[in-house]
CSV table of C-alpha atoms and ligand atoms in Angstrom, one decimal:
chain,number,residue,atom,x,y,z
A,13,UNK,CA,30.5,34.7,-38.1
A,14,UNK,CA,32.1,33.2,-35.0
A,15,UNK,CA,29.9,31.0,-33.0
A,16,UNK,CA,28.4,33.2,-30.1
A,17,UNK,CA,29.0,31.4,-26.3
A,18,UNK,CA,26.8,31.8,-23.3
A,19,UNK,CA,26.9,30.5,-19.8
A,20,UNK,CA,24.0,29.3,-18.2
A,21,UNK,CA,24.3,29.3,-14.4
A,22,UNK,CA,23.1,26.1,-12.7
A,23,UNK,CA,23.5,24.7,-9.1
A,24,UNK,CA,25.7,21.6,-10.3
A,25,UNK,CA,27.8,23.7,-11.7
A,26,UNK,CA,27.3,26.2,-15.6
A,27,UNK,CA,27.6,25.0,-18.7
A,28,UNK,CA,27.8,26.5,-21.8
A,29,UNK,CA,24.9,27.1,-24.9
A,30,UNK,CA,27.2,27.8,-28.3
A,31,UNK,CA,25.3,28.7,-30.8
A,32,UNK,CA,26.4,29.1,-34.9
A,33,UNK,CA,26.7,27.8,-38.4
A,34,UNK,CA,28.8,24.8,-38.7
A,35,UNK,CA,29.4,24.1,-34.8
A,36,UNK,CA,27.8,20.6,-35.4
A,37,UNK,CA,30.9,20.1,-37.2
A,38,UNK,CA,32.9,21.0,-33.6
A,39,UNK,CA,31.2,18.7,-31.4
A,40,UNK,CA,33.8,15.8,-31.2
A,41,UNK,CA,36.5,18.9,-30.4
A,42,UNK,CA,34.3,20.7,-28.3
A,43,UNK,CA,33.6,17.6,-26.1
A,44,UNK,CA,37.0,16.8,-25.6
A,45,UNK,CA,37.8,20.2,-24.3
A,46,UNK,CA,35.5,20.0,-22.0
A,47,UNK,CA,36.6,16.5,-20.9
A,48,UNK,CA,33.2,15.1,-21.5
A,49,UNK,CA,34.2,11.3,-22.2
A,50,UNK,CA,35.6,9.0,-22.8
A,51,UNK,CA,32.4,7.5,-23.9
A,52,UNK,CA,29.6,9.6,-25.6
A,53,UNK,CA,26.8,8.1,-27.0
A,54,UNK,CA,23.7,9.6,-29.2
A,55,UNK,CA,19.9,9.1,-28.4
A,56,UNK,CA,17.3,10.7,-31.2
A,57,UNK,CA,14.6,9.6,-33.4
A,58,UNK,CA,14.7,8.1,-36.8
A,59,UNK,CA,13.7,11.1,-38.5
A,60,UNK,CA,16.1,13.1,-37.5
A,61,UNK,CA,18.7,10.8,-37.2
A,62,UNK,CA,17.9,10.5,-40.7
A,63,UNK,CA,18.3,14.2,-42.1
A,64,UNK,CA,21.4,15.1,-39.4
A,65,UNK,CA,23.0,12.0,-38.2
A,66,UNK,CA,25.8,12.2,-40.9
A,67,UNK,CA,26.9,15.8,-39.3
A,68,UNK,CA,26.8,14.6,-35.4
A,69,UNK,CA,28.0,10.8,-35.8
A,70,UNK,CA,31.5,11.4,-35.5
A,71,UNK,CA,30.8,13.0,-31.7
A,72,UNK,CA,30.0,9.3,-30.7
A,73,UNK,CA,32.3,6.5,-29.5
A,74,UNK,CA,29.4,4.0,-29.8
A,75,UNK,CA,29.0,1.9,-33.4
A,76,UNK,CA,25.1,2.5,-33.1
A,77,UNK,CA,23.3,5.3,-32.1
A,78,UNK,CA,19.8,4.7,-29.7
A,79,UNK,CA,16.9,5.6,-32.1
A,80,UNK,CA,13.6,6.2,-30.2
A,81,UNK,CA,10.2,7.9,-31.7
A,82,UNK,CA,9.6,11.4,-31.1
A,83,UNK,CA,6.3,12.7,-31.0
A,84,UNK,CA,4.3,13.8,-28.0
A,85,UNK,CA,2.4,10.4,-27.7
A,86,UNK,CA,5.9,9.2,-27.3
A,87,UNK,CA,7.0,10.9,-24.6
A,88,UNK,CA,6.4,8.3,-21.8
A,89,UNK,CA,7.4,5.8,-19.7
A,90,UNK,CA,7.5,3.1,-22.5
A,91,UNK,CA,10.2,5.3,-24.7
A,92,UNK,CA,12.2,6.0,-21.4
A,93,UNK,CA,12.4,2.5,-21.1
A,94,UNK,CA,13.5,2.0,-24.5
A,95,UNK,CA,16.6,4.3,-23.4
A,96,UNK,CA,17.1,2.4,-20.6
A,97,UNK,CA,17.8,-0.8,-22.3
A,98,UNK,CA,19.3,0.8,-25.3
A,99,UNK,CA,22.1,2.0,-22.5
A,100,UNK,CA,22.5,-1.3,-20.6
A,101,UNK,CA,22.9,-2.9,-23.9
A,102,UNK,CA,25.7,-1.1,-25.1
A,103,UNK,CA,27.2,-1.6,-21.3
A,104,UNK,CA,27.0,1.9,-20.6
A,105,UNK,CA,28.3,2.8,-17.0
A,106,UNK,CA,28.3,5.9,-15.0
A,107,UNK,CA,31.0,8.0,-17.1
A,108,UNK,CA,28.9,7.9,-19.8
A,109,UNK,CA,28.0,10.7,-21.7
A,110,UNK,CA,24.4,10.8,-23.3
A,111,UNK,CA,24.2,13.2,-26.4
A,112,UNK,CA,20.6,13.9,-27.0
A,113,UNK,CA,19.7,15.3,-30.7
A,114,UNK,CA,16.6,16.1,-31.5
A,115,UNK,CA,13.6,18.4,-30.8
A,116,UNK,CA,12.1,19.3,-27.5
A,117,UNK,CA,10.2,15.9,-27.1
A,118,UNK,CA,14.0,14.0,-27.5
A,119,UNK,CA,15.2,16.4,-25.0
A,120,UNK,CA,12.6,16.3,-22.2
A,121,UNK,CA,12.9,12.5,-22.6
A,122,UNK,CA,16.4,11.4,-22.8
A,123,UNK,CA,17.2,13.9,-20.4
A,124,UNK,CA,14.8,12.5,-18.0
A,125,UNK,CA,16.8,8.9,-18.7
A,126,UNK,CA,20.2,10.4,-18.0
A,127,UNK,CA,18.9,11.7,-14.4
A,128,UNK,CA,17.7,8.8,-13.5
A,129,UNK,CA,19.9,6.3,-15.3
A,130,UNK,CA,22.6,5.0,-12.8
A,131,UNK,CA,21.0,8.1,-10.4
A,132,UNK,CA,22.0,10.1,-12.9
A,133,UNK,CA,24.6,10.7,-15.8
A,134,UNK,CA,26.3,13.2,-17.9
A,135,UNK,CA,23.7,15.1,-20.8
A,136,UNK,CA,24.7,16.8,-23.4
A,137,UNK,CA,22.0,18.6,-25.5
A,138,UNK,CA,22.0,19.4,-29.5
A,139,UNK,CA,18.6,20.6,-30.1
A,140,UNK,CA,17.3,20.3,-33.4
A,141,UNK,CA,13.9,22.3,-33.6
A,142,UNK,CA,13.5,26.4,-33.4
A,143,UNK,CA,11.4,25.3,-30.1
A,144,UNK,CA,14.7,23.0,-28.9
A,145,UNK,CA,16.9,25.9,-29.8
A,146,UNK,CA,15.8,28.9,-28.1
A,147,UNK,CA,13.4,27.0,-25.2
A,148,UNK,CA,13.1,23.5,-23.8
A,149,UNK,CA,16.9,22.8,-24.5
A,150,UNK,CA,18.1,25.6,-21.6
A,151,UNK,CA,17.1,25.2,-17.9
A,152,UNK,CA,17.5,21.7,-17.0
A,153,UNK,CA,13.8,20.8,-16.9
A,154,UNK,CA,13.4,16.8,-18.2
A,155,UNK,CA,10.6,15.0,-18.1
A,156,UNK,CA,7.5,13.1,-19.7
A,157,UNK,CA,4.0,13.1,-19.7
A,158,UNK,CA,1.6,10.9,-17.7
A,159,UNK,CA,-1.7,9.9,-18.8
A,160,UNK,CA,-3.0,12.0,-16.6
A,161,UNK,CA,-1.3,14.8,-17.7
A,162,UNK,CA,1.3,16.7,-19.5
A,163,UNK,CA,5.0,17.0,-18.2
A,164,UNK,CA,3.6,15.9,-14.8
A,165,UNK,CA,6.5,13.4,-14.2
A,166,UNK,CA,10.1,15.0,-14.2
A,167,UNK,CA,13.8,16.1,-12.8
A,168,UNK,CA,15.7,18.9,-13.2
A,169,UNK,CA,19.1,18.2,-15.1
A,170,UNK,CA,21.5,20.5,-16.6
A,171,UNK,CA,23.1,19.5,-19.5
A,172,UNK,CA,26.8,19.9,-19.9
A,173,UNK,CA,26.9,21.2,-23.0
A,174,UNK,CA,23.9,23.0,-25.2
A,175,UNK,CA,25.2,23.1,-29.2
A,176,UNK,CA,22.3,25.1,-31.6
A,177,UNK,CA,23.5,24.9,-34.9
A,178,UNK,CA,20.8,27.1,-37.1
A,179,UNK,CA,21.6,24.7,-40.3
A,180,UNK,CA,19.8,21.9,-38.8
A,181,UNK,CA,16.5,24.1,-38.5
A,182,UNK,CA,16.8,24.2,-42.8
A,183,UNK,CA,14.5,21.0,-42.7
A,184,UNK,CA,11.7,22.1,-40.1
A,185,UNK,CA,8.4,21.6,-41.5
A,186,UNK,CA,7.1,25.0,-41.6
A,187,UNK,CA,4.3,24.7,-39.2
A,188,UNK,CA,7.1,23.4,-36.5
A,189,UNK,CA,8.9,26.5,-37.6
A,190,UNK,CA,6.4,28.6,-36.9
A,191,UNK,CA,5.4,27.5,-33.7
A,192,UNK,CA,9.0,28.5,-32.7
A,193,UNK,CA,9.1,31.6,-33.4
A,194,UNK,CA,6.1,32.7,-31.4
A,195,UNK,CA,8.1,31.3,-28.5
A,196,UNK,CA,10.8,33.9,-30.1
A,197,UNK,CA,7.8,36.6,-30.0
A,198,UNK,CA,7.6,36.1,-26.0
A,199,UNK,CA,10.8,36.4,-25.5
A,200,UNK,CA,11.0,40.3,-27.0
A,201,UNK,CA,7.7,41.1,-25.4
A,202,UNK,CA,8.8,39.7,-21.9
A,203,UNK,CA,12.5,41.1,-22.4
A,204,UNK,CA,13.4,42.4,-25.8
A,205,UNK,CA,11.4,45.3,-27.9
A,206,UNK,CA,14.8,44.7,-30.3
A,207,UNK,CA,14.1,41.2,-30.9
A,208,UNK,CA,10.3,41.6,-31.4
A,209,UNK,CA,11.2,43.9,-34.0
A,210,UNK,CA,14.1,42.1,-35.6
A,211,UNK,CA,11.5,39.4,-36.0
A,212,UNK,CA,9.2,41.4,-37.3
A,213,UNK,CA,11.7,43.3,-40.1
A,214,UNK,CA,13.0,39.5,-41.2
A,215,UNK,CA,10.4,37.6,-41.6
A,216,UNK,CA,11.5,36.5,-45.7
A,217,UNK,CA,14.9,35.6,-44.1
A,218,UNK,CA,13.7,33.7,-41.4
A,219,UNK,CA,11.5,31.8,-43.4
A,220,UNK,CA,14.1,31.6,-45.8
A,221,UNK,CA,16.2,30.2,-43.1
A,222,UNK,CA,18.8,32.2,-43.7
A,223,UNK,CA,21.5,31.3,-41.3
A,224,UNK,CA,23.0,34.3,-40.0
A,225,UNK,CA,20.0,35.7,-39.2
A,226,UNK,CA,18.8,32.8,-37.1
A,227,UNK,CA,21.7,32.6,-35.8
A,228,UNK,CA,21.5,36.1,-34.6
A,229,UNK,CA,17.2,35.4,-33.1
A,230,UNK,CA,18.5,32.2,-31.6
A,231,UNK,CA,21.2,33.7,-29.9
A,232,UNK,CA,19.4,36.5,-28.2
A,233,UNK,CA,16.5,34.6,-27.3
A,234,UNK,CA,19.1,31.8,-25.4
A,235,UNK,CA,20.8,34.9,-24.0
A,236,UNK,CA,17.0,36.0,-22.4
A,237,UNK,CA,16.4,32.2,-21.3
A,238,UNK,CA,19.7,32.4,-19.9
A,239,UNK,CA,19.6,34.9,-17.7
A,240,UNK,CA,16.0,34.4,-16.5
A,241,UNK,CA,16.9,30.5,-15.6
A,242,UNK,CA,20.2,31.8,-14.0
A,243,UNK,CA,18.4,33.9,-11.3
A,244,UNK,CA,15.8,31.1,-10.6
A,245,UNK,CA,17.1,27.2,-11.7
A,246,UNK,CA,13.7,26.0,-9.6
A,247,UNK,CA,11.3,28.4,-10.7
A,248,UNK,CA,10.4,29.3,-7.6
A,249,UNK,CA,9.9,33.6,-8.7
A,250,UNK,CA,11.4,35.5,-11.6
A,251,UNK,CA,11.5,31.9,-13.9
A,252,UNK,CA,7.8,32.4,-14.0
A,253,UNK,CA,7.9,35.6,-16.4
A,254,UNK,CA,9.0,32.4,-18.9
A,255,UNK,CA,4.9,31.5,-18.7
A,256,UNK,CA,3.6,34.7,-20.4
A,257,UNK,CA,1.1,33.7,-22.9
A,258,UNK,CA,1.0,29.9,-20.9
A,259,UNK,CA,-2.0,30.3,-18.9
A,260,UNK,CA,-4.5,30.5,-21.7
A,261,UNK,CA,-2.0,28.5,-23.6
A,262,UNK,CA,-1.9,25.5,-21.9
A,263,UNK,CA,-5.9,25.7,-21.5
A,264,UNK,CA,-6.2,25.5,-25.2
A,265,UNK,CA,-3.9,22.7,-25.6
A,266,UNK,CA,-6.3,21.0,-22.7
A,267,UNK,CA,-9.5,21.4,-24.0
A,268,UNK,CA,-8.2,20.1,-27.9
A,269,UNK,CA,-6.6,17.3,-26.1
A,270,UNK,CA,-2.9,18.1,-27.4
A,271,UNK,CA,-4.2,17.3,-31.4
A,272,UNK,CA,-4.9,20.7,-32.5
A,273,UNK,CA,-2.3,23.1,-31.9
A,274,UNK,CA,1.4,23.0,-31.7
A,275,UNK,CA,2.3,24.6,-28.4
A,276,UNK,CA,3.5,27.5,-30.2
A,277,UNK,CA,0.3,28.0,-31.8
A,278,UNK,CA,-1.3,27.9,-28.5
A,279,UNK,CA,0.9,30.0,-26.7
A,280,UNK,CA,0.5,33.0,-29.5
A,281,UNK,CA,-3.1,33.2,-28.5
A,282,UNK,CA,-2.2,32.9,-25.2
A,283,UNK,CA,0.0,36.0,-25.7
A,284,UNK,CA,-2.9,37.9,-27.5
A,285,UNK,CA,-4.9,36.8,-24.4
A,286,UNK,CA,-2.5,38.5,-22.3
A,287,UNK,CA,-2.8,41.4,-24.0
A,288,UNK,CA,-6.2,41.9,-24.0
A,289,UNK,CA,-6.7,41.4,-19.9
A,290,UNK,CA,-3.4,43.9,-19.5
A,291,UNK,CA,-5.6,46.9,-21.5
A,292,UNK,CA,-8.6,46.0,-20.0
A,293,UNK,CA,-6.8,46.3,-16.4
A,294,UNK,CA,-5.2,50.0,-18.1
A,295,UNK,CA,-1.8,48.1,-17.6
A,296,UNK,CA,-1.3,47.9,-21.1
A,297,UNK,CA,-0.6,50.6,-23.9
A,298,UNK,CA,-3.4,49.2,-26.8
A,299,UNK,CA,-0.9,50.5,-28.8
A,300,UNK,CA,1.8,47.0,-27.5
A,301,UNK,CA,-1.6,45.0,-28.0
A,302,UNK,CA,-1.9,45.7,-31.4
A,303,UNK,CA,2.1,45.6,-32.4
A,304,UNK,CA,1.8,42.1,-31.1
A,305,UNK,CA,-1.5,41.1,-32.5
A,306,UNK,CA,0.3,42.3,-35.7
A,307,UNK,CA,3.5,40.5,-35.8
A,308,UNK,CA,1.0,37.2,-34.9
A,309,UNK,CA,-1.0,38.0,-37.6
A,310,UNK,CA,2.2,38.0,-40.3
A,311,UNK,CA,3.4,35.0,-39.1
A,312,UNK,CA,0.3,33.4,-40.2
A,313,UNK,CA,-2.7,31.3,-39.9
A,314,UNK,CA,-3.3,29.9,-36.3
A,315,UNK,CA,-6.1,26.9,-35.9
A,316,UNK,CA,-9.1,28.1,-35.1
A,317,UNK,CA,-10.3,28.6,-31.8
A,318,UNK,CA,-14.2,29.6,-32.5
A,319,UNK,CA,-15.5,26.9,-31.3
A,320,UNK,CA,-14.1,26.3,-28.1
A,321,UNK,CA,-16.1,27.3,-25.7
A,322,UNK,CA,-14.6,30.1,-22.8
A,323,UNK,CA,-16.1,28.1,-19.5
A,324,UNK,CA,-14.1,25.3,-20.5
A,325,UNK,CA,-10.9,27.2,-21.3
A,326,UNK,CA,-11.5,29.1,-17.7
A,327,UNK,CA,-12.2,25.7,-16.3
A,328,UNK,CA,-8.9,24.5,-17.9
A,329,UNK,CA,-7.0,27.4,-16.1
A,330,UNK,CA,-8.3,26.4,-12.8
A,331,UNK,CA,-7.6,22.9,-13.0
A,332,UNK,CA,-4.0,23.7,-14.3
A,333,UNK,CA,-3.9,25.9,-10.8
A,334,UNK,CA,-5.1,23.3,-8.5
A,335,UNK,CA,-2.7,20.5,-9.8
A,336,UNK,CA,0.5,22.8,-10.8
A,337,UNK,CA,0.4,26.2,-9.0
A,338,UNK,CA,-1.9,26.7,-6.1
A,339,UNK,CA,-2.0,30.0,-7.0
A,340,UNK,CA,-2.8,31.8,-10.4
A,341,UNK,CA,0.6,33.9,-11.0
A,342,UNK,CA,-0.8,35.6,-14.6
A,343,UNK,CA,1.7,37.5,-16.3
A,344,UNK,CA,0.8,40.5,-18.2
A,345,UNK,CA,3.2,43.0,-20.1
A,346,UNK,CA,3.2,46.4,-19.0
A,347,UNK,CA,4.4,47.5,-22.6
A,348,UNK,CA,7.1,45.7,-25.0
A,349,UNK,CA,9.9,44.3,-23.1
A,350,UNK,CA,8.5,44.8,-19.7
A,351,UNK,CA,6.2,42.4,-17.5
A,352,UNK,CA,4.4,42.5,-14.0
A,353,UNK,CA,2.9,39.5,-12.1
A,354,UNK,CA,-0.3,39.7,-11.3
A,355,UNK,CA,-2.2,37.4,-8.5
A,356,UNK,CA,-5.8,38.5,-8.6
A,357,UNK,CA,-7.0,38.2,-12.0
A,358,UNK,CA,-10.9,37.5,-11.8
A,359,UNK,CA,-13.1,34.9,-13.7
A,360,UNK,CA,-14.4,37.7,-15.2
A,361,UNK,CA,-11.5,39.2,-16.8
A,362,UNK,CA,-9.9,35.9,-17.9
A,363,UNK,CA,-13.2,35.6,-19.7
A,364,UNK,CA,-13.3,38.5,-21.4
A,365,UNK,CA,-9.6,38.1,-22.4
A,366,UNK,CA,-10.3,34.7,-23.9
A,367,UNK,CA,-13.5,36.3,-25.6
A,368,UNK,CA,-11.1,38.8,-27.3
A,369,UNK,CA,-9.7,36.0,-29.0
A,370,UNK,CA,-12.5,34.7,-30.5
A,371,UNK,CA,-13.3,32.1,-28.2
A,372,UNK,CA,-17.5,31.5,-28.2
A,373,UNK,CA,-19.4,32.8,-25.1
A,374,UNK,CA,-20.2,29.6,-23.6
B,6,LIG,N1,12.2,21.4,-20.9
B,6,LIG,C1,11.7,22.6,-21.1
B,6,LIG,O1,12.0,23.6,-20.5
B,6,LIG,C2,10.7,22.7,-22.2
B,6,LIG,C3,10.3,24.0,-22.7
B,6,LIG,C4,9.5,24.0,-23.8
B,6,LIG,C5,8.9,22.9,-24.4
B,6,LIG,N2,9.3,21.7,-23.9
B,6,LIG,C6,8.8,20.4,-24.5
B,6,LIG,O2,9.2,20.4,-25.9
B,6,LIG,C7,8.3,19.5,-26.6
B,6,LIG,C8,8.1,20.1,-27.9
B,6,LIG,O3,9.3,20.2,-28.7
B,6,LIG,P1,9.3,20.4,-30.2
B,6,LIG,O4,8.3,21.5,-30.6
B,6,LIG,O5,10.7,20.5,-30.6
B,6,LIG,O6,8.6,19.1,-30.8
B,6,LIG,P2,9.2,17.7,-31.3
B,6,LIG,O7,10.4,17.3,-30.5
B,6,LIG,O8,8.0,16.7,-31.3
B,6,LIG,O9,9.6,18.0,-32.8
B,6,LIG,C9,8.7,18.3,-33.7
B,6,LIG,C10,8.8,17.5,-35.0
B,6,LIG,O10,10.0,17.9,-35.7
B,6,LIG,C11,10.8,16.8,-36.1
B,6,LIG,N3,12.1,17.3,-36.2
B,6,LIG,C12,13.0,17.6,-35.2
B,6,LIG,N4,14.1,18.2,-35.7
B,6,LIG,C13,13.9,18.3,-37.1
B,6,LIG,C14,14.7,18.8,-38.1
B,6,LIG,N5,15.8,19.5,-37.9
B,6,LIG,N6,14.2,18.7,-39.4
B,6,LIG,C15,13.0,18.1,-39.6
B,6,LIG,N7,12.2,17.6,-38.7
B,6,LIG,C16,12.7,17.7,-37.4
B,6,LIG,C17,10.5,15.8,-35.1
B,6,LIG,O11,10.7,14.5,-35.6
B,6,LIG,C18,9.0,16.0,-34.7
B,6,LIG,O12,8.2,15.3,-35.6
B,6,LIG,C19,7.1,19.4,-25.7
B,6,LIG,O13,7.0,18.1,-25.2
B,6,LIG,C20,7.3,20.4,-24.6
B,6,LIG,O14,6.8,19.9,-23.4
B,6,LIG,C21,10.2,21.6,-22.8
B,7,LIG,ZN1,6.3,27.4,-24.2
C-alpha cells in the first residue's frame, strides 16, 4: 500500500503527516526533498532509541543521537535542559533540524526545546506511540508540565514534517496500546461512525498489529485531527470538539495524581461520561450510549474508578475551569459522528454523569 499524505494547515506555513509501512525507511529522502538540512539531528529516549534507532539513524548527520528519559515525571524543565545542552554540545546553530522520535512525552518536550532553542528551530516529528501517531504529534502544541500542573508551560510549534510509520507501534506494551485507541474511539464518535465501527469489526487485527489495518485507523484519525486543527491552529472554537471525553478525563487523572490511569484510560470514561449527561439532557440517542459503552467494554479492562469519590472529580472540573478555561465548554455527541457544545452543564448533571460511571456518591 502506498504511503497515504496529508496536509496540515498551520500559520507558519503546512506541513505534511505521511503515514505507511516502511516510510521510516524514507526519511533521509524525504527530508532532502523537502530541503530540511543540512543538519538533522535525533532527540528520543533510550528505550526507544533502543527498539527503532537502527530504522531512523541514517536520517541524522550527527555521530550521536540526544537520549533523554521519557516518562511523564520527565517531562520538565530538567529534561528540556538536557536538550539544550545536548544541542550546544554538538554546536548546533539555527539551520538545525531537530528530529524528535518517540511517544507523546518526547514530542511535547523536544518540541518545546526547538521553539525556544535559538528562538526557535526547525522540528520534525516521528511519533512512535498509537497516542503520538494519531494525537499529540499533529497541531503544534509543545510543552511540559509544571509542578503545579500538567502541560501548564508551552508553545505552539508546527513540525515540518509528521512521519507515522505503523511498524514501530509492533512493540507498544499493550496497555499503551490501548490507551490509543480510545483516543481512536473519540475520533469516530466526534467525526467518524466509519471509524468507530472499523475499530470495532478489527479488534484481533489491531491487536495483532497488523499493519495495513493500522495504517488505515491511523490515517483517518490524522485526516480528523487534521482538519479540526486546520480550521482552528489556537484553539480558540471548533479545536475544542478535540476535548470530548477531557472534562471528566482530565479530573480523573487529577484526583489519582497522574499514577493510575493512562490518559487514554481516563479519557474512555470520560467519553462514557459524556454519554451519560447527553441522554440525561435527551441530546443523546441511548442507543450511541450503549454502542460506545460497548466498543469500551471490548477493548478491555479500565482501572477502577469505585472509589473515587464524585465531589472531588466535580471539584477537579472546576478547578481545571478556573486555571484553563474560564468557562466550562462540555462537549456532548448528539449521536455517532456528530457533537454540540454545550455551556451550561449544572453540578448536578456532571454528578450524575460521573455517578453513571461508577464513581461513589461522595
Ligand atoms: N501535543 C498534543 O497535542 C498532545 C496531545 C495528546 C497528548 N499529548 C501528550 O502526550 C503524552 C503521552 O504520550 P504517550 O501516551 O505516547 O506516552 P509516552 O511518550 O510516555 O510513551 C509511553 C511509553 O511507551 C514507550 N514507547 C514509546 N514508543 C514505543 C515503541 N514503539 N515501542 C515500545 N515502547 C515505546 C515510552 O518509552 C514510554 O514508556 C502526554 O504527556 C500528553 O500530555 C500531547
Ligand atoms: Zn487526549
Amino acid at each position: 500500500m502506498p504511503p497515504t499524505r496529508i496536509e496540515v494547515a498551520a500559520g507558519a506555513g503546512a506541513y505534511p503527516v505521511i503515514i505507511g509501512s516502511a516510510t521510516l525507511a524514507t526519511l533521509p529522502r524525504l527530508l532532502d526533498q523537502t530541503a530540511l538540512g543540512p543538519r538533522r539531528i535525533i532527540v528520543s529516549s533510550p528505550v526507544v532509541w533502543e527498539l527503532h534507532g537502527h530504522a531512523v539513524r541514517r536520517a541524522s548527520t550527527e555521530a550521536a543521537p540526544i537520549l533523554v528519559p521519557d516518562g511523564e515525571r520527565f517531562k520538565n524543565s530538567v529534561t528540556v535542559s538536557r536538550v539544550y545542552e545536548g544541542l550546544l554540545e554538538a554546536g548546533a546553530d539555527r539551520s538545525i533540524v531537530v528530529i524528535a522520535v518517540g511517544g507523546g512525552v518526547i514530542g511535547d518536550l523536544v518540541g518545546f526545546a526547538a521553539a525556544t532553542y535559538l528562538r526557535g528551530v526547525r522540528l520534525v516529528h516521528v511519533p512512535t506511540t498509537l497516542l503520538a501517531q494519531v494525537d499529540s504529534a499533529i497541531g503544534g502544541k509543545v510543552g511540559i508540565n509544571h509542578p503545579l500542573g500538567k502541560n501548564l508551560i508551552g508553545a505552539f510549534h508546527p513540525p515540518r514534517l509528521v512521519i507515522a510509520d505503523p511498524s514501530v507501534l509492533a512493540t507498544l506494551p499493550r496497555r499503551e496500546f490501548r490507551a490509543g485507541l480510545y483516543e481512536v474511539v473519540k475520533y469516530g464518535v466526534i467525526s467518524s461512525p466509519a471509524l468507530l465501527e472499523q475499530v470495532a469489526s478489527s479488534l484481533p487485527a489491531l491487536f495483532k498489529r497488523d499493519e495495513a489495518i493500522l495504517a488505515q485507523v491511523v490515517s483517518e484519525s490524522c485526516r480528523i485531527k487534521a482538519e479540526i486543527v486546520s480550521g482552528d491552529e489556537r484553539e480558540s472554537g471548533v479545536r475544542r470538539v478535540l476535548n470530548f471525553g477531557h472534562t471528566v478525563a482530565h479530573a480523573l487523572e487529577a484526583i489519582t495524581k497522574y499514577r493510575r490511569f493512562r490518559h487514554g484510560e481516563a479519557v474512555a470514561y470520560g467519553m462514557l461520561a459524556a454519554m451519560h449527561l447527553g441522554v440525561g439532557r435527551g441530546i443523546t440517542p441511548a442507543a450511541a450510549r450503549d454502542r460506545v459503552a460497548e466498543l469500551i467494554a471490548k477493548l478491555g479492562p479500565l482501572p477502577p474508578v469505585a472509589d473515587l469519590s464524585s465531589k472531588e472529580v466535580i471539584g477537579a472540573i472546576a478547578h481545571d475551569k478556573k486555571i484553563v478555561e474560564g468557562t466550562l465548554h462540555f462537549i456532548a455527541a448528539t449521536d455517532i459522528g456528530t457533537t454540540t457544545t454545550l455551556k451550561d452543564v449544572t453540578e448536578k448533571e456532571l454528578k450524575a454523569a460521573v455517578r453513571a460511571i461508577g464513581v461513589k456518591k461522595n
